[in-house]
Amino acid sequence: ILKRQWDVVFEEENEIATAIRLGDITEEELVENSAAPPPSLAYWLLRFPFAVHAGWIAPATPLMLSVLLVYQGVDPTYELWVAVISIPLLFGGCMGLLLREESGAPVYTFPGVVAYACIGICWELQAPAYSILARHDDATISLMKNLSGFCGACLLVVMLSRSIALLLRDAWLKWNHTDETLSIDGEQYPYVKA
């Protein structure tokens, strides 16, 4: 029986490792070919679903940690600290993906899903469940509602403004037939396609 269970576990580990490696290979190919026109079928079949799942897993992980803390009967203060630390960390990671200047940047899928999750948390805390009300005071609930709403709204604003700015820059460069680098005060800045 133990050998059979080990075979099943080992087989699942190999499948997970293969899926991760396929994702890495696909991402490497997409980054190398990022100068290509709009997203290809490989993007929509491989990279987009991974980004959506990662976007859901990222906010769900601290949430599940909070559920574990509640189950273990830990003081609600620790649960608050998990939330107060994890939401700004997610926000910072998403801002890093949105504001990078590398080829193929910025990435909108992961930050979009995280923004949706943050706004969903804020919406849910507008009228929290009785279990939340019994465990936390109004100030704590208000803090988390405002923090998650602020992070979600800021991510949406940055995504929208960044995409508009990059699209306008692409149109301007195409209209002026200018080079793919920008020179300001003798400093060369690489061109990043939207």
Backbone as JSON, one array per atom type, in Angstrom:
{
  "sequence": "ILKRQWDVVFEEENEIATAIRLGDITEEELVENSAAPPPSLAYWLLRFPFAVHAGWIAPATPLMLSVLLVYQGVDPTYELWVAVISIPLLFGGCMGLLLREESGAPVYTFPGVVAYACIGICWELQAPAYSILARHDDATISLMKNLSGFCGACLLVVMLSRSIALLLRDAWLKWNHTDETLSIDGEQYPYVKA",
  "N": [[0.84, -1.19, 0.0], [1.92, 1.27, 0.84], [3.95, 1.54, -1.04], [2.47, 1.87, -3.36], [1.15, 4.3, -2.8], [3.38, 5.97, -2.69], [4.24, 5.8, -5.36], [2.11, 7.13, -6.63], [2.32, 9.73, -5.51], [4.93, 10.4, -6.35], [4.55, 10.36, -9.12], [2.74, 12.5, -9.42], [4.41, 14.6, -8.59], [6.27, 14.59, -10.67], [4.61, 15.35, -12.79], [3.9, 17.93, -11.99], [6.41, 19.17, -11.95], [7.04, 18.97, -14.68], [5.01, 20.57, -15.77], [5.7, 23.05, -14.67], [8.21, 23.43, -15.84], [7.49, 23.51, -18.55], [6.03, 25.88, -18.51], [8.15, 27.66, -17.89], [9.79, 27.35, -20.18], [8.03, 28.26, -22.14], [7.64, 30.9, -21.29], [10.27, 31.89, -21.58], [10.54, 31.71, -24.36], [8.53, 33.48, -25.13], [9.46, 35.88, -24.05], [11.85, 36.17, -25.48], [10.82, 36.49, -28.03], [9.46, 38.88, -27.83], [9.36, 41.16, -29.32], [7.65, 40.65, -31.27], [4.5, 40.94, -33.09], [1.08, 41.45, -31.89], [-0.16, 39.44, -29.04], [0.39, 35.97, -29.35], [-1.05, 32.74, -30.18], [0.19, 30.98, -28.46], [0.67, 32.59, -26.24], [-1.96, 33.08, -25.28], [-2.77, 30.49, -24.72], [-0.86, 29.46, -22.92], [0.81, 31.34, -21.31], [-1.02, 33.36, -20.39], [-3.13, 31.89, -18.94], [-1.5, 30.85, -16.82], [-0.67, 33.22, -15.6], [-3.14, 34.21, -14.71], [-3.92, 32.22, -12.88], [-1.77, 32.39, -11.07], [-2.22, 34.97, -10.22], [-4.55, 34.61, -8.76], [-3.74, 32.8, -6.82], [-1.81, 34.21, -5.4], [-3.13, 36.31, -3.72], [-4.78, 34.54, -2.37], [-3.19, 32.91, -0.81], [-2.19, 34.34, 1.6], [-4.71, 34.71, 2.65], [-5.6, 32.1, 3.16], [-3.68, 31.46, 5.05], [-4.51, 33.12, 7.1], [-6.96, 31.9, 7.65], [-6.01, 29.48, 8.63], [-4.75, 30.43, 10.94], [-6.99, 31.29, 12.39], [-8.25, 28.84, 12.73], [-6.38, 27.55, 14.34], [-6.71, 28.99, 16.62], [-5.31, 31.32, 17.19], [-4.34, 34.56, 18.37], [-6.27, 37.36, 17.21], [-4.72, 39.56, 16.46], [-2.38, 38.67, 15.18], [-3.43, 37.66, 12.86], [-4.32, 40.01, 11.72], [-1.82, 41.25, 11.26], [-0.74, 39.56, 9.34], [-2.4, 40.14, 7.19], [-1.98, 42.93, 6.91], [0.68, 43.03, 6.2], [0.85, 41.36, 3.94], [-0.85, 42.41, 1.89], [0.3, 44.99, 1.08], [2.75, 43.89, 0.16], [1.93, 42.32, -2.02], [0.92, 44.41, -3.56], [3.27, 45.9, -4.06], [4.75, 43.99, -5.55], [3.11, 43.76, -7.8], [3.23, 46.38, -8.77], [5.89, 46.42, -9.5], [5.82, 44.64, -11.67], [4.23, 46.12, -13.38], [5.65, 48.47, -13.87], [8.09, 47.85, -15.01], [10.82, 48.1, -17.32], [11.68, 46.39, -19.25], [12.03, 44.27, -22.17], [8.98, 43.21, -23.54], [7.52, 44.12, -21.43], [4.95, 46.13, -19.97], [3.47, 43.79, -17.6], [0.15, 42.91, -17.5], [-1.8, 41.07, -16.68], [-1.44, 39.52, -14.22], [-1.3, 41.67, -12.23], [-3.85, 42.73, -12.72], [-5.63, 40.69, -11.92], [-4.95, 40.52, -9.21], [-5.68, 43.1, -8.4], [-8.44, 42.92, -8.81], [-9.04, 40.98, -6.87], [-8.32, 42.38, -4.53], [-10.16, 44.5, -4.59], [-12.45, 42.97, -4.38], [-12.13, 41.97, -1.76], [-12.35, 44.36, -0.34], [-14.99, 45.03, -1.02], [-16.38, 42.89, 0.13], [-15.89, 43.39, 2.81], [-17.48, 45.55, 3.28], [-19.93, 44.86, 4.28], [-19.4, 42.87, 6.54], [-19.2, 39.32, 7.4], [-20.79, 37.64, 10.18], [-18.99, 36.1, 11.61], [-16.58, 37.39, 11.18], [-17.13, 39.87, 12.31], [-17.41, 39.09, 14.97], [-14.85, 38.42, 15.64], [-13.11, 40.56, 15.08], [-12.62, 44.08, 15.72], [-14.33, 47.19, 14.82], [-12.48, 49.1, 13.91], [-10.3, 47.58, 12.99], [-11.49, 46.14, 10.9], [-12.24, 48.26, 9.26], [-9.69, 49.28, 8.64], [-8.57, 47.16, 7.1], [-10.44, 47.03, 5.03], [-10.14, 49.57, 3.85], [-7.39, 49.54, 3.18], [-7.18, 47.35, 1.37], [-8.99, 48.18, -0.6], [-7.78, 50.6, -1.43], [-5.31, 49.65, -2.45], [-6.24, 47.99, -4.56], [-7.62, 49.9, -6.18], [-5.53, 51.69, -6.79], [-3.83, 50.0, -8.25], [-5.45, 49.5, -10.5], [-5.65, 52.11, -11.55], [-2.93, 52.65, -12.15], [-2.46, 50.62, -14.02], [-4.22, 51.37, -16.09], [-3.34, 54.02, -16.69], [-0.67, 53.54, -17.39], [-0.92, 51.84, -19.61], [-2.27, 53.55, -21.4], [-0.37, 55.63, -21.64], [1.8, 54.24, -22.79], [0.65, 53.35, -25.18], [0.08, 55.81, -26.42], [2.69, 56.79, -26.68], [3.75, 54.84, -28.42], [2.17, 55.38, -30.69], [2.97, 58.02, -31.21], [5.73, 57.71, -31.76], [5.55, 56.11, -34.01], [4.21, 57.8, -35.74], [6.01, 59.9, -36.02], [8.11, 58.56, -37.08], [10.41, 57.88, -35.62], [13.49, 56.86, -34.0], [14.13, 53.79, -32.14], [15.07, 54.43, -29.66], [15.29, 56.76, -26.99], [16.53, 59.96, -26.45], [17.56, 61.89, -23.84], [18.98, 64.65, -22.5], [21.47, 63.73, -23.41], [21.48, 61.13, -22.54], [20.69, 57.79, -23.25], [17.66, 56.09, -23.62], [16.04, 52.99, -23.64], [13.56, 51.77, -25.94], [10.31, 50.7, -25.14], [7.88, 48.49, -26.02], [4.31, 48.73, -25.94]],
  "CA": [[0.0, 0.0, 0.0], [2.79, 2.44, 0.91], [4.65, 1.69, -2.31], [1.49, 2.4, -4.33], [0.97, 5.72, -2.49], [4.6, 6.65, -3.08], [4.21, 5.91, -6.81], [1.15, 8.18, -6.99], [2.91, 11.02, -5.13], [6.07, 10.66, -7.24], [4.01, 10.66, -10.43], [2.2, 13.85, -9.37], [5.54, 15.53, -8.54], [6.83, 14.68, -12.02], [3.68, 16.14, -13.6], [4.02, 19.33, -11.57], [7.71, 19.65, -12.43], [6.93, 19.11, -16.12], [4.18, 21.75, -16.05], [6.49, 24.24, -14.34], [9.25, 23.57, -16.85], [6.82, 23.96, -19.77], [5.76, 27.3, -18.31], [9.42, 28.37, -18.0], [10.21, 27.34, -21.58], [7.12, 29.14, -22.87], [7.93, 32.29, -20.92], [11.53, 32.26, -22.2], [10.29, 31.93, -25.78], [7.75, 34.69, -25.29], [10.32, 37.03, -23.77], [12.77, 36.3, -26.61], [10.07, 36.94, -29.19], [8.54, 39.92, -27.39], [9.26, 42.2, -30.33], [6.66, 40.19, -32.22], [3.24, 41.66, -33.02], [0.2, 41.14, -30.75], [0.01, 38.13, -28.43], [0.12, 34.82, -30.21], [-1.85, 31.67, -29.61], [0.95, 30.43, -27.33], [0.42, 33.48, -25.09], [-3.32, 32.87, -24.76], [-2.92, 29.12, -24.22], [0.09, 29.09, -21.88], [1.22, 32.37, -20.36], [-2.18, 34.02, -19.81], [-3.73, 31.11, -17.85], [-0.6, 30.79, -15.68], [-0.73, 34.51, -14.91], [-4.43, 34.3, -14.02], [-3.86, 31.34, -11.71], [-0.83, 32.98, -10.11], [-2.89, 36.13, -9.66], [-5.51, 34.16, -7.73], [-3.02, 32.13, -5.74], [-1.07, 35.2, -4.59], [-3.92, 36.82, -2.59], [-5.43, 33.47, -1.63], [-2.25, 32.32, 0.14], [-2.31, 34.96, 2.92], [-6.07, 34.47, 3.14], [-5.62, 30.76, 3.74], [-2.88, 31.53, 6.27], [-5.4, 33.7, 8.12], [-7.92, 30.86, 8.01], [-5.27, 28.56, 9.48], [-4.57, 31.07, 12.25], [-8.28, 31.24, 13.07], [-8.46, 27.44, 13.1], [-5.47, 27.24, 15.45], [-7.1, 29.77, 17.78], [-4.3, 32.34, 17.44], [-4.86, 35.9, 18.64], [-6.61, 38.08, 15.97], [-3.69, 40.53, 16.1], [-1.49, 38.03, 14.21], [-4.19, 37.6, 11.62], [-4.26, 41.37, 11.18], [-0.47, 41.49, 10.77], [-0.59, 38.82, 8.08], [-3.09, 40.91, 6.15], [-1.35, 44.25, 6.74], [1.97, 42.84, 5.53], [0.72, 40.69, 2.64], [-1.47, 43.24, 0.84], [1.31, 45.86, 0.47], [3.73, 43.1, -0.59], [1.3, 42.04, -3.32], [0.85, 45.68, -4.28], [4.62, 46.2, -4.53], [5.09, 43.06, -6.62], [2.33, 44.13, -8.99], [3.79, 47.63, -9.29], [7.13, 46.04, -10.17], [5.47, 44.07, -12.97], [3.65, 47.15, -14.23], [6.57, 49.58, -14.16], [9.38, 47.43, -15.55], [11.18, 48.69, -18.6], [12.31, 45.37, -20.07], [11.31, 43.83, -23.34], [7.78, 42.46, -23.19], [6.88, 44.73, -20.26], [4.59, 45.64, -18.65], [2.57, 42.64, -17.5], [-1.12, 43.4, -16.96], [-2.71, 40.02, -16.24], [-1.27, 39.24, -12.79], [-1.79, 42.79, -11.43], [-5.29, 42.87, -12.9], [-6.32, 39.71, -11.07], [-4.72, 40.92, -7.82], [-6.53, 44.27, -8.17], [-9.81, 42.4, -8.69], [-9.14, 40.33, -5.57], [-8.29, 43.43, -3.48], [-11.45, 45.19, -4.61], [-13.41, 42.01, -3.83], [-11.97, 41.97, -0.3], [-12.95, 45.62, 0.13], [-16.44, 44.91, -1.18], [-16.87, 41.93, 1.13], [-15.8, 43.99, 4.14], [-18.5, 46.59, 3.43], [-20.91, 44.23, 5.17], [-18.71, 41.61, 6.87], [-19.94, 38.21, 8.0], [-20.84, 37.67, 11.65], [-17.76, 35.51, 12.15], [-15.56, 38.44, 11.15], [-17.53, 40.87, 13.31], [-17.18, 38.55, 16.31], [-13.42, 38.25, 15.87], [-12.38, 41.81, 14.9], [-13.38, 45.29, 16.02], [-14.65, 48.0, 13.65], [-11.27, 49.77, 13.41], [-9.53, 46.59, 12.23], [-12.23, 45.87, 9.66], [-12.12, 49.46, 8.44], [-8.31, 49.32, 8.15], [-8.39, 46.18, 6.03], [-11.3, 47.43, 3.91], [-9.53, 50.72, 3.18], [-6.1, 49.13, 2.62], [-7.38, 46.53, 0.18], [-9.62, 49.01, -1.63], [-6.78, 51.53, -1.93], [-4.36, 48.9, -3.29], [-6.92, 47.59, -5.8], [-7.89, 51.07, -7.0], [-4.24, 52.19, -7.29], [-3.36, 49.09, -9.31], [-6.24, 49.75, -11.7], [-5.26, 53.42, -12.09], [-1.6, 52.53, -12.75], [-2.6, 49.81, -15.23], [-4.87, 52.17, -17.12], [-2.49, 55.13, -17.1], [0.53, 53.0, -18.04], [-1.28, 51.35, -20.94], [-2.56, 54.71, -22.25], [0.9, 56.32, -21.91], [2.61, 53.45, -23.73], [0.0, 53.37, -26.49], [0.3, 57.13, -27.0], [4.09, 56.86, -27.08], [3.9, 54.03, -29.63], [1.57, 56.12, -31.8], [3.82, 59.18, -31.49], [6.96, 57.26, -32.41], [5.2, 55.62, -35.35], [3.83, 58.97, -36.53], [7.22, 60.67, -36.29], [9.12, 57.65, -37.63], [11.63, 58.08, -34.85], [14.29, 55.71, -33.63], [13.61, 53.03, -31.02], [15.65, 54.88, -28.4], [14.97, 58.14, -26.66], [17.71, 60.63, -25.92], [17.26, 63.03, -22.98], [20.22, 65.17, -21.91], [22.58, 62.89, -23.8], [21.28, 59.79, -21.97], [19.88, 56.96, -24.12], [16.67, 55.26, -22.95], [15.52, 52.01, -24.61], [12.15, 51.82, -26.29], [9.55, 49.56, -24.62], [6.59, 48.43, -26.7], [3.19, 48.59, -25.0]],
  "C": [[0.88, 1.25, 0.0], [3.53, 2.67, -0.41], [3.71, 2.3, -3.35], [1.25, 3.9, -4.08], [2.2, 6.52, -2.91], [4.65, 6.84, -4.6], [3.27, 7.02, -7.27], [1.73, 9.55, -6.69], [4.06, 11.37, -6.07], [5.59, 11.03, -8.63], [3.44, 12.08, -10.48], [3.33, 14.89, -9.32], [6.16, 15.69, -9.92], [5.93, 15.51, -12.93], [3.79, 17.61, -13.26], [5.33, 19.91, -12.08], [7.68, 19.87, -13.95], [6.11, 20.34, -16.48], [4.94, 23.03, -15.76], [7.55, 24.48, -15.41], [8.66, 24.03, -18.18], [6.49, 25.44, -19.68], [7.02, 28.14, -18.45], [9.87, 28.47, -19.45], [9.34, 28.3, -22.38], [7.41, 30.59, -22.56], [9.24, 32.76, -21.55], [11.33, 32.55, -23.69], [9.5, 33.21, -26.01], [8.57, 35.93, -25.03], [11.29, 37.26, -24.92], [12.07, 36.87, -27.83], [9.13, 38.09, -28.85], [8.44, 41.06, -28.37], [8.24, 41.83, -31.4], [5.38, 41.01, -32.08], [2.36, 41.18, -31.87], [0.35, 39.7, -30.25], [-0.43, 36.99, -29.34], [-0.76, 33.81, -29.49], [-1.14, 31.06, -28.4], [0.76, 31.28, -26.07], [-0.92, 33.15, -24.46], [-3.51, 31.46, -24.2], [-2.02, 28.81, -23.03], [0.34, 30.2, -20.86], [0.03, 33.04, -19.67], [-2.84, 33.19, -18.71], [-2.82, 30.99, -16.62], [-0.63, 32.08, -14.9], [-2.04, 34.68, -14.15], [-4.41, 33.44, -12.76], [-2.91, 31.89, -10.65], [-1.44, 34.2, -9.45], [-3.92, 35.76, -8.61], [-4.8, 33.51, -6.55], [-2.33, 33.13, -4.82], [-1.92, 35.8, -3.48], [-4.59, 35.71, -1.77], [-4.5, 32.85, -0.58], [-2.29, 33.0, 1.5], [-3.71, 34.78, 3.52], [-6.17, 33.1, 3.8], [-4.75, 30.68, 5.0], [-3.71, 32.12, 7.41], [-6.44, 32.69, 8.58], [-7.26, 29.83, 8.93], [-5.06, 29.14, 10.88], [-5.87, 31.08, 13.06], [-8.54, 29.83, 13.57], [-7.6, 27.05, 14.31], [-5.81, 28.03, 16.71], [-6.09, 30.83, 18.17], [-4.99, 33.69, 17.64], [-5.15, 36.64, 17.32], [-5.57, 39.12, 15.54], [-2.74, 39.95, 15.06], [-2.15, 37.93, 12.84], [-4.18, 38.96, 10.92], [-2.89, 41.66, 10.58], [-0.22, 40.75, 9.46], [-1.23, 39.61, 6.94], [-2.39, 42.23, 5.86], [0.0, 44.13, 6.04], [1.78, 42.29, 4.11], [0.11, 41.58, 1.56], [-0.47, 44.25, 0.26], [2.41, 45.1, -0.28], [3.19, 42.73, -1.97], [1.26, 43.3, -4.18], [2.22, 46.04, -4.86], [5.05, 45.29, -5.66], [4.36, 43.4, -7.92], [2.86, 45.42, -9.61], [5.1, 47.35, -10.02], [6.86, 45.45, -11.55], [4.94, 45.13, -13.93], [4.67, 48.19, -14.69], [7.92, 49.14, -14.71], [9.57, 47.99, -16.95], [11.8, 47.68, -19.55], [11.47, 45.05, -21.3], [10.12, 42.96, -22.93], [7.04, 43.02, -22.01], [5.89, 45.77, -20.74], [3.65, 44.44, -18.73], [1.28, 43.14, -16.85], [-1.98, 42.32, -16.33], [-2.63, 39.78, -14.74], [-1.75, 40.43, -11.94], [-3.29, 43.01, -11.56], [-6.08, 41.93, -12.01], [-6.14, 40.06, -9.59], [-5.57, 42.14, -7.48], [-7.98, 43.85, -7.99], [-10.02, 41.74, -7.32], [-9.16, 41.36, -4.44], [-9.61, 44.18, -3.43], [-12.55, 44.26, -4.09], [-13.34, 41.92, -2.32], [-12.61, 43.21, 0.29], [-14.47, 45.55, 0.06], [-17.03, 43.99, -0.12], [-16.86, 42.53, 2.52], [-16.73, 45.18, 4.31], [-19.59, 46.11, 4.39], [-20.33, 42.88, 5.57], [-19.63, 40.57, 7.52], [-19.88, 38.31, 9.53], [-19.57, 37.08, 12.28], [-16.62, 36.53, 12.17], [-15.86, 39.5, 12.21], [-17.26, 40.39, 14.73], [-15.69, 38.51, 16.64], [-12.65, 39.58, 15.84], [-13.27, 43.0, 15.26], [-13.55, 46.12, 14.74], [-13.42, 48.68, 13.06], [-10.43, 48.82, 12.56], [-10.19, 46.31, 10.89], [-12.12, 47.06, 8.72], [-10.71, 49.59, 7.85], [-8.13, 48.39, 6.96], [-9.23, 46.53, 4.81], [-10.64, 48.57, 3.14], [-8.2, 50.35, 2.52], [-6.29, 48.32, 1.34], [-8.04, 47.33, -0.94], [-8.64, 49.99, -2.26], [-5.8, 50.82, -2.86], [-5.0, 48.49, -4.61], [-7.17, 48.76, -6.73], [-6.59, 51.63, -7.59], [-3.7, 51.31, -8.41], [-4.14, 49.32, -10.61], [-5.87, 51.07, -12.36], [-3.9, 53.33, -12.78], [-1.67, 51.7, -14.03], [-3.18, 50.63, -16.37], [-3.95, 53.29, -17.61], [-1.24, 54.65, -17.84], [0.2, 52.52, -19.45], [-1.58, 52.51, -21.88], [-1.26, 55.43, -22.61], [1.73, 55.55, -22.92], [1.98, 53.41, -25.13], [0.17, 54.72, -27.18], [1.74, 57.29, -27.47], [4.34, 56.05, -28.35], [3.34, 54.76, -30.85], [2.43, 57.32, -32.18], [5.09, 58.77, -32.22], [6.69, 56.76, -33.83], [4.88, 56.8, -36.27], [5.05, 59.78, -36.93], [8.32, 59.85, -36.94], [10.46, 57.82, -36.92], [12.28, 56.76, -34.5], [13.67, 55.0, -32.42], [14.3, 53.35, -29.7], [15.32, 56.34, -28.22], [16.19, 58.76, -26.02], [17.26, 61.86, -25.14], [18.55, 63.42, -22.29], [21.42, 64.26, -22.21], [22.5, 61.45, -23.28], [20.33, 59.01, -22.88], [18.95, 56.06, -23.31], [16.08, 54.3, -23.96], [14.02, 52.14, -24.78], [11.47, 50.55, -25.77], [8.2, 49.58, -25.32], [5.48, 48.15, -25.7], [2.62, 47.2, -25.04]]
}
